[in-house]
PDB file of C-alpha atoms in Angstrom:
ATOM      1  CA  UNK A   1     135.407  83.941 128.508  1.00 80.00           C
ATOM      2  CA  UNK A   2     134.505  87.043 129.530  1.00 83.00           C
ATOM      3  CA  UNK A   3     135.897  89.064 126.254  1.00 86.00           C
ATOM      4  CA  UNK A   4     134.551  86.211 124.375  1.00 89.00           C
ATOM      5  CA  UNK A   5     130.808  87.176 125.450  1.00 88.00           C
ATOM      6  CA  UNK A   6     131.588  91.007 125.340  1.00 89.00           C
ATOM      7  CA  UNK A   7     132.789  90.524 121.994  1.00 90.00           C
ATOM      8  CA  UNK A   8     129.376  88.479 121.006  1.00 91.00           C
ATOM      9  CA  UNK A   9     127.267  91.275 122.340  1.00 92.00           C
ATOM     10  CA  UNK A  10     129.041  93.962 120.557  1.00 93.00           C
ATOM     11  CA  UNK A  11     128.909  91.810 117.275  1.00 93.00           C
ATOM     12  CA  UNK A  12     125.475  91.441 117.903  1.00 92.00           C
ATOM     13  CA  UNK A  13     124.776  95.358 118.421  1.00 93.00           C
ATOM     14  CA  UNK A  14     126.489  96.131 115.955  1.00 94.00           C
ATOM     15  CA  UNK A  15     124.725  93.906 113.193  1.00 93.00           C
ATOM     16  CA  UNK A  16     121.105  94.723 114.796  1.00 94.00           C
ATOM     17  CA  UNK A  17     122.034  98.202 114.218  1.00 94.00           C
ATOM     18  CA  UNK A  18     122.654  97.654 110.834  1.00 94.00           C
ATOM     19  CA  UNK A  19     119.713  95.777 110.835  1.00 94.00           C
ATOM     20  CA  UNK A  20     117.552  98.960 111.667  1.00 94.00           C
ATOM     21  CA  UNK A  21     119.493 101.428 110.025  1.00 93.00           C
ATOM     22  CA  UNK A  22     118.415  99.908 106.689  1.00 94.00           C
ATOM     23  CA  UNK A  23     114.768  99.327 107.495  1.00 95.00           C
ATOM     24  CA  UNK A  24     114.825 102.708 108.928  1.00 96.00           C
ATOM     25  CA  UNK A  25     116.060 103.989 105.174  1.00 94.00           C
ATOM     26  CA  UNK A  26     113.920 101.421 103.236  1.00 94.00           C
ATOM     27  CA  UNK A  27     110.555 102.915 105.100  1.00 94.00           C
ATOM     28  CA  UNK A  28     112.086 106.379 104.609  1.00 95.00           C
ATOM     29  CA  UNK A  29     112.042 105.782 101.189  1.00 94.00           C
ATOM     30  CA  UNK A  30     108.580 103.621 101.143  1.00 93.00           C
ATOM     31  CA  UNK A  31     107.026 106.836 103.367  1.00 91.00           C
ATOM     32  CA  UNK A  32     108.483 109.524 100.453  1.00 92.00           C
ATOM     33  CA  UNK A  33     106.679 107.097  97.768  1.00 90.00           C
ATOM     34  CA  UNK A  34     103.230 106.987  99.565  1.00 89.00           C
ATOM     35  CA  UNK A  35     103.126 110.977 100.000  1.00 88.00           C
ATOM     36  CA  UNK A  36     104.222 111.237  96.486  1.00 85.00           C
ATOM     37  CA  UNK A  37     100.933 109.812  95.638  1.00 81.00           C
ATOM     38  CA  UNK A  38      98.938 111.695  98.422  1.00 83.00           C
ATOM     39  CA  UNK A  39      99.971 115.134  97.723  1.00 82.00           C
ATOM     40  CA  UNK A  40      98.172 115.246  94.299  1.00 79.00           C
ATOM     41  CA  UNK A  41      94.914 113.780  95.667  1.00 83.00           C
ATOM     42  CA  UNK A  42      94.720 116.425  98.454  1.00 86.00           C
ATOM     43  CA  UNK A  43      95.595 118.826  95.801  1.00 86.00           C
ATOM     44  CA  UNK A  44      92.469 117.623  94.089  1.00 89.00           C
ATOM     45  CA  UNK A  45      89.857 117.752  96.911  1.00 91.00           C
ATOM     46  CA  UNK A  46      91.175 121.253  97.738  1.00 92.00           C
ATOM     47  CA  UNK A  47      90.287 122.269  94.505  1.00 93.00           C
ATOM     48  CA  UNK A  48      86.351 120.322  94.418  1.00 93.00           C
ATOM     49  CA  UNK A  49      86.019 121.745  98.018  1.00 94.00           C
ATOM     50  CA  UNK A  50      86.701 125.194  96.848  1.00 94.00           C
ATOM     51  CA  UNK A  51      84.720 124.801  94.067  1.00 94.00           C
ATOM     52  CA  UNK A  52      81.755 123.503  95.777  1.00 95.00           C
ATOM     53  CA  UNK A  53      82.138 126.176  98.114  1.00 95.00           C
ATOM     54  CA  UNK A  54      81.808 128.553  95.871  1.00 93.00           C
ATOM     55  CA  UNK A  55      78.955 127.643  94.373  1.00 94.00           C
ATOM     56  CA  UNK A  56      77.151 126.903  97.498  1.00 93.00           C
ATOM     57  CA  UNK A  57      78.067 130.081  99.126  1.00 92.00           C
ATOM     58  CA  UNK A  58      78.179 132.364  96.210  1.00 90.00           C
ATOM     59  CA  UNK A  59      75.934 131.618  93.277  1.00 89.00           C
ATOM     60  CA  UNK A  60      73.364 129.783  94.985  1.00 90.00           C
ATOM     61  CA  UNK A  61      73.466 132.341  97.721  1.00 86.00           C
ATOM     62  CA  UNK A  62      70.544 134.956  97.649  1.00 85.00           C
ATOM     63  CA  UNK A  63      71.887 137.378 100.076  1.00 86.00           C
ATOM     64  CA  UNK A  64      75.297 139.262  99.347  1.00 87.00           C
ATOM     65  CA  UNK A  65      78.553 137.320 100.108  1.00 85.00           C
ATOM     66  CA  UNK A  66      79.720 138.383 103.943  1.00 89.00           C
ATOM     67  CA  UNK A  67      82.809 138.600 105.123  1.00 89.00           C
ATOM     68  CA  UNK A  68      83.826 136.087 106.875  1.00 93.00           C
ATOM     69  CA  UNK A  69      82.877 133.620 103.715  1.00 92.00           C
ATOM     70  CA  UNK A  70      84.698 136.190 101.510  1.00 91.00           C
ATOM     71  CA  UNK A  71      87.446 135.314 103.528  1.00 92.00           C
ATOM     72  CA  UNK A  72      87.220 131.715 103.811  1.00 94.00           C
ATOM     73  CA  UNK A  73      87.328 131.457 100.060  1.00 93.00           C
ATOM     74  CA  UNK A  74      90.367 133.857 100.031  1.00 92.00           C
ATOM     75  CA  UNK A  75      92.065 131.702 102.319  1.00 94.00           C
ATOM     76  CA  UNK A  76      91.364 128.387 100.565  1.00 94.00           C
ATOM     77  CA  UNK A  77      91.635 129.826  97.211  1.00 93.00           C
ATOM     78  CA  UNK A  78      95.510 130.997  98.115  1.00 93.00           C
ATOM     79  CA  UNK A  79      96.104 127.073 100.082  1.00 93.00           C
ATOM     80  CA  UNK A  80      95.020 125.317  96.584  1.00 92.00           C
ATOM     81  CA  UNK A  81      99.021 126.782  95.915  1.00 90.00           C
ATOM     82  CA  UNK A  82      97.891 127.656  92.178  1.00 92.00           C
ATOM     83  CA  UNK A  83      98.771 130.997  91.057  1.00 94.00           C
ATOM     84  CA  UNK A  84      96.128 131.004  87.757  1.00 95.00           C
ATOM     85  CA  UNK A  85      93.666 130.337  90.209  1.00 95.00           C
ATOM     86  CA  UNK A  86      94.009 133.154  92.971  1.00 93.00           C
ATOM     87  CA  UNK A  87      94.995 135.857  90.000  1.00 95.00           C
ATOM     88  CA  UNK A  88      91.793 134.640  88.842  1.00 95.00           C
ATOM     89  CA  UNK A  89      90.093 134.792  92.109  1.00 94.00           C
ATOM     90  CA  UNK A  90      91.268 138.255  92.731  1.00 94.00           C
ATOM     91  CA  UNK A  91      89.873 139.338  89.097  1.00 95.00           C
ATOM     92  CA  UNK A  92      86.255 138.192  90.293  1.00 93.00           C
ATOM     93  CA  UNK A  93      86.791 140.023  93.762  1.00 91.00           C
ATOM     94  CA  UNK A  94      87.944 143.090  92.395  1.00 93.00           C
ATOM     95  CA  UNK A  95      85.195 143.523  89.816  1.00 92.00           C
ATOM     96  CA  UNK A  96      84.386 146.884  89.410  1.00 93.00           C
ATOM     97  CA  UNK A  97      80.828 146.103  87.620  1.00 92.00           C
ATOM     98  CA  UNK A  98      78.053 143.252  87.395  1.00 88.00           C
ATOM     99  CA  UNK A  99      78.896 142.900  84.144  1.00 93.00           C
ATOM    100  CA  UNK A 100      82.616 142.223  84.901  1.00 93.00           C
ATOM    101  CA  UNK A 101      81.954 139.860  88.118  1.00 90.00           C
ATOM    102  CA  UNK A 102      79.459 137.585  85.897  1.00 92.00           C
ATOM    103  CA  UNK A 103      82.601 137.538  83.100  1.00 94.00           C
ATOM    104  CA  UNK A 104      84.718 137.013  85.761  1.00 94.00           C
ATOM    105  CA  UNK A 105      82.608 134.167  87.419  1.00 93.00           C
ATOM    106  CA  UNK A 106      82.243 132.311  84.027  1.00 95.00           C
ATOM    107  CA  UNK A 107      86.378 132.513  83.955  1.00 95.00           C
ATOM    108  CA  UNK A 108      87.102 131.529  86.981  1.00 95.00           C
ATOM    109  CA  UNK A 109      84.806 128.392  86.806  1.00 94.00           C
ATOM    110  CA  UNK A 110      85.931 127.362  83.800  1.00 95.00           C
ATOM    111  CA  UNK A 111      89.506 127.704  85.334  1.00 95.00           C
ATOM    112  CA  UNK A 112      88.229 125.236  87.620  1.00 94.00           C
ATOM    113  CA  UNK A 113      86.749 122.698  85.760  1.00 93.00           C
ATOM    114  CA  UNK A 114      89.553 122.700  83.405  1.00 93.00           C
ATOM    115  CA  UNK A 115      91.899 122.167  86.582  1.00 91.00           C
ATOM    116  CA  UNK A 116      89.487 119.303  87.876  1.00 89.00           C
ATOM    117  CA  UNK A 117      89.378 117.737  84.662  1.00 89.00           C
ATOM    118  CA  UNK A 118      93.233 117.458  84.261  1.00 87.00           C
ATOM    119  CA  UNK A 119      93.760 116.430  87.572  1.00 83.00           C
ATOM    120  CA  UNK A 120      91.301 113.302  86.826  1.00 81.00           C
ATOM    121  CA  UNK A 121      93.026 112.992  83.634  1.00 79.00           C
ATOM    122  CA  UNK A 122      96.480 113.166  84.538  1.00 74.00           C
ATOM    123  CA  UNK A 123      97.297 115.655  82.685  1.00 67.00           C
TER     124      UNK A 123
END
């Protein structure tokens, strides 16, 4: 009797840990689905958010650009992850003249609209 009810339990252990093991994987899999479709949207508000911070804090600014938001733009510009962008980005920051930084400015935000607009697209 007593095998009999060990052998139950171990039957029973044995299937509930089946059981889990394959919800485990099916969530696994469910989990790798649902950040498959995150990654690209937080892809795409890293790029508005660097966009509208560069506006805000560089062409509407009247005062020259400090440091620290020099910085912050550096540091967001290289998280976006987008090479074009930050080769871009370090064209405008290492503008030699006025002349260059305003044909540099025009590039890089039509970089960044182009970016934004095939990330709404799809494309």
């Amino acid at each position: 009797m007593k095998k009999q009810v060990a052998y139950i339990i171990i039957i029973f252990l044995l299937v509930s840990n089946v059981f889990f093991a394959v919800k485990y994987f099916n969530l696994q899999k469910e989990d790798n689905q649902i950040q498959a479709v995150i990654e690209p949207q937080k892809n795409k508000e890293k790029l508005l958010e660097f966009t509208e911070f560069f506006i805000e804090n560089v062409l509407k600014t009247k005062t020259k650009v400090d440091l620290e938001t020099r910085l912050s733009l550096e540091n967001m510009a290289k998280d976006l992850g987008d090479e074009e962008i930050l080769a871009q980005w370090q064209k405008f920051v290492n503008s030699k003249t006025e002349i260059d930084a305003q044909n540099n400015v025009k590039d890089l935000l039509a970089l960044l609209l182009g970016k934004i607009r095939n990330s709404i697209l799809g494309i």
